[in-house]
Coordinates of C-alpha atoms in Angstrom, one line a residue:
V1 CA -1.1 -75.8 -80.0
T2 CA -4.1 -77.4 -79.8
A3 CA -6.5 -79.9 -81.4
T4 CA -7.6 -77.3 -84.1
T5 CA -4.1 -75.2 -84.1
F6 CA -0.4 -75.6 -85.3
L7 CA 2.6 -73.5 -85.1
G8 CA 5.7 -74.2 -86.8
K9 CA 9.2 -72.3 -87.0
I10 CA 12.5 -72.8 -88.8
N11 CA 15.4 -70.6 -87.9
G12 CA 18.3 -72.4 -90.1
A13 CA 20.5 -70.4 -92.2
G14 CA 18.9 -67.1 -92.7
P15 CA 16.0 -65.6 -91.0
E16 CA 13.3 -67.2 -88.7
I17 CA 10.3 -68.3 -91.0
T18 CA 7.0 -69.1 -88.4
R19 CA 3.7 -70.8 -89.5
S20 CA 0.8 -70.6 -87.5
L21 CA -2.5 -72.8 -88.9
R22 CA -5.8 -72.7 -87.4
L23 CA -8.9 -74.8 -88.0
E24 CA -12.3 -73.2 -88.1
D25 CA -15.3 -75.1 -89.2
N26 CA -14.9 -75.5 -93.0
L27 CA -12.2 -72.6 -93.0
L28 CA -8.3 -72.8 -92.3
I29 CA -6.6 -69.8 -91.7
G30 CA -2.8 -69.6 -92.0
E31 CA -0.6 -66.7 -91.3
D32 CA 3.3 -66.9 -92.3
V33 CA 6.3 -64.6 -91.0
C34 CA 9.3 -63.7 -92.5
R35 CA 11.1 -60.7 -91.6
A36 CA 13.7 -60.9 -94.4
S37 CA 14.0 -58.1 -96.9
G38 CA 12.1 -58.3 -100.6
E39 CA 9.5 -60.3 -101.8
K40 CA 8.1 -63.3 -100.1
A41 CA 6.0 -66.2 -101.7
V42 CA 3.8 -69.0 -100.0
H43 CA 2.8 -71.5 -102.4
F44 CA 0.1 -73.9 -102.8
H45 CA 0.2 -76.9 -104.8
F46 CA -2.6 -78.9 -106.3
A47 CA -3.5 -82.4 -107.6
P48 CA -3.7 -83.3 -111.5
G49 CA -7.3 -82.4 -112.8
L50 CA -8.0 -79.8 -110.6
S51 CA -9.0 -76.2 -112.0
V52 CA -7.4 -73.0 -110.3
E53 CA -9.0 -69.8 -111.5
P54 CA -9.2 -66.0 -110.2
S55 CA -12.5 -65.6 -107.9
K56 CA -13.3 -62.3 -105.8
G57 CA -9.8 -61.1 -105.0
G58 CA -8.7 -64.9 -104.6
L59 CA -8.7 -68.3 -106.1
R60 CA -11.3 -70.9 -106.6
V61 CA -10.2 -74.4 -106.9
S62 CA -12.6 -77.0 -108.4
A63 CA -13.4 -80.2 -110.2
N64 CA -16.5 -80.4 -111.7
R65 CA -17.8 -78.4 -108.8
P66 CA -16.2 -75.9 -106.4
I67 CA -13.9 -77.8 -104.0
C68 CA -12.4 -74.3 -102.0
E69 CA -11.3 -70.8 -102.2
L70 CA -8.3 -69.3 -101.2
R71 CA -8.3 -65.8 -100.0
A72 CA -5.7 -63.3 -98.2
E73 CA -5.7 -60.1 -96.6
T74 CA -2.3 -58.8 -98.5
G75 CA -0.5 -60.1 -101.4
L76 CA -1.4 -60.9 -105.1
W77 CA -2.3 -64.5 -106.1
G78 CA -0.3 -66.0 -109.2
V79 CA -1.3 -69.5 -110.9
T80 CA 1.1 -71.4 -113.0
D81 CA 1.3 -74.6 -114.7
T82 CA 3.5 -77.4 -113.0
F83 CA 3.5 -80.9 -112.8
Y84 CA 3.0 -83.8 -110.7
S85 CA 4.9 -87.1 -110.9
P86 CA 3.3 -90.0 -108.7
T87 CA 5.9 -92.6 -109.7
Y88 CA 9.3 -92.2 -111.5
G89 CA 9.1 -91.7 -115.3
E90 CA 5.4 -90.3 -115.1
I91 CA 4.5 -86.8 -115.4
M92 CA 1.3 -85.2 -115.0
D93 CA 0.2 -81.6 -115.5
A94 CA -1.0 -79.9 -112.2
K95 CA -1.6 -76.1 -111.2
A96 CA 0.5 -74.4 -108.4
A97 CA -0.3 -70.8 -107.0
A98 CA 1.7 -68.2 -105.0
L99 CA 0.8 -65.7 -102.7
R100 CA 3.3 -62.9 -103.3
S101 CA 4.1 -60.2 -101.1
T102 CA 6.8 -57.3 -99.9
N103 CA 5.1 -57.5 -96.3
D104 CA 6.8 -59.7 -93.5
E105 CA 3.3 -61.2 -92.6
L106 CA 1.4 -63.0 -95.1
R107 CA -2.2 -63.9 -93.8
W108 CA -4.1 -66.4 -95.8
S109 CA -7.4 -68.6 -95.6
I110 CA -8.7 -71.5 -97.5
E111 CA -12.6 -72.0 -97.1
F112 CA -13.5 -75.6 -98.1
G113 CA -17.2 -76.5 -99.5
G114 CA -16.9 -73.5 -102.3
K115 CA -19.8 -71.6 -103.3

């Protein structure tokens, strides 16, 4: 682990899951490893008011202008409507994305300052 890398691990009930993150200039590179059988998913939640749309094999996040692009080496992206609650009793519409795959390793990236 350095100033630009992170490694996390959970090994409670069930298979061990690890996540590594690396920062490179305007790019966040992630790898999630889970050896459980079947489909796995990595979820990303976005603030209310952001648009999340398919783009070049990934997703583009924008609000009046592009903010970032999410991409992955494997798996399929999906976007769903969800909500955000900033305080008790208040609900705001938001978007969530999921990267789904049956692979044990999911490699993804977020490039900031979208085109």
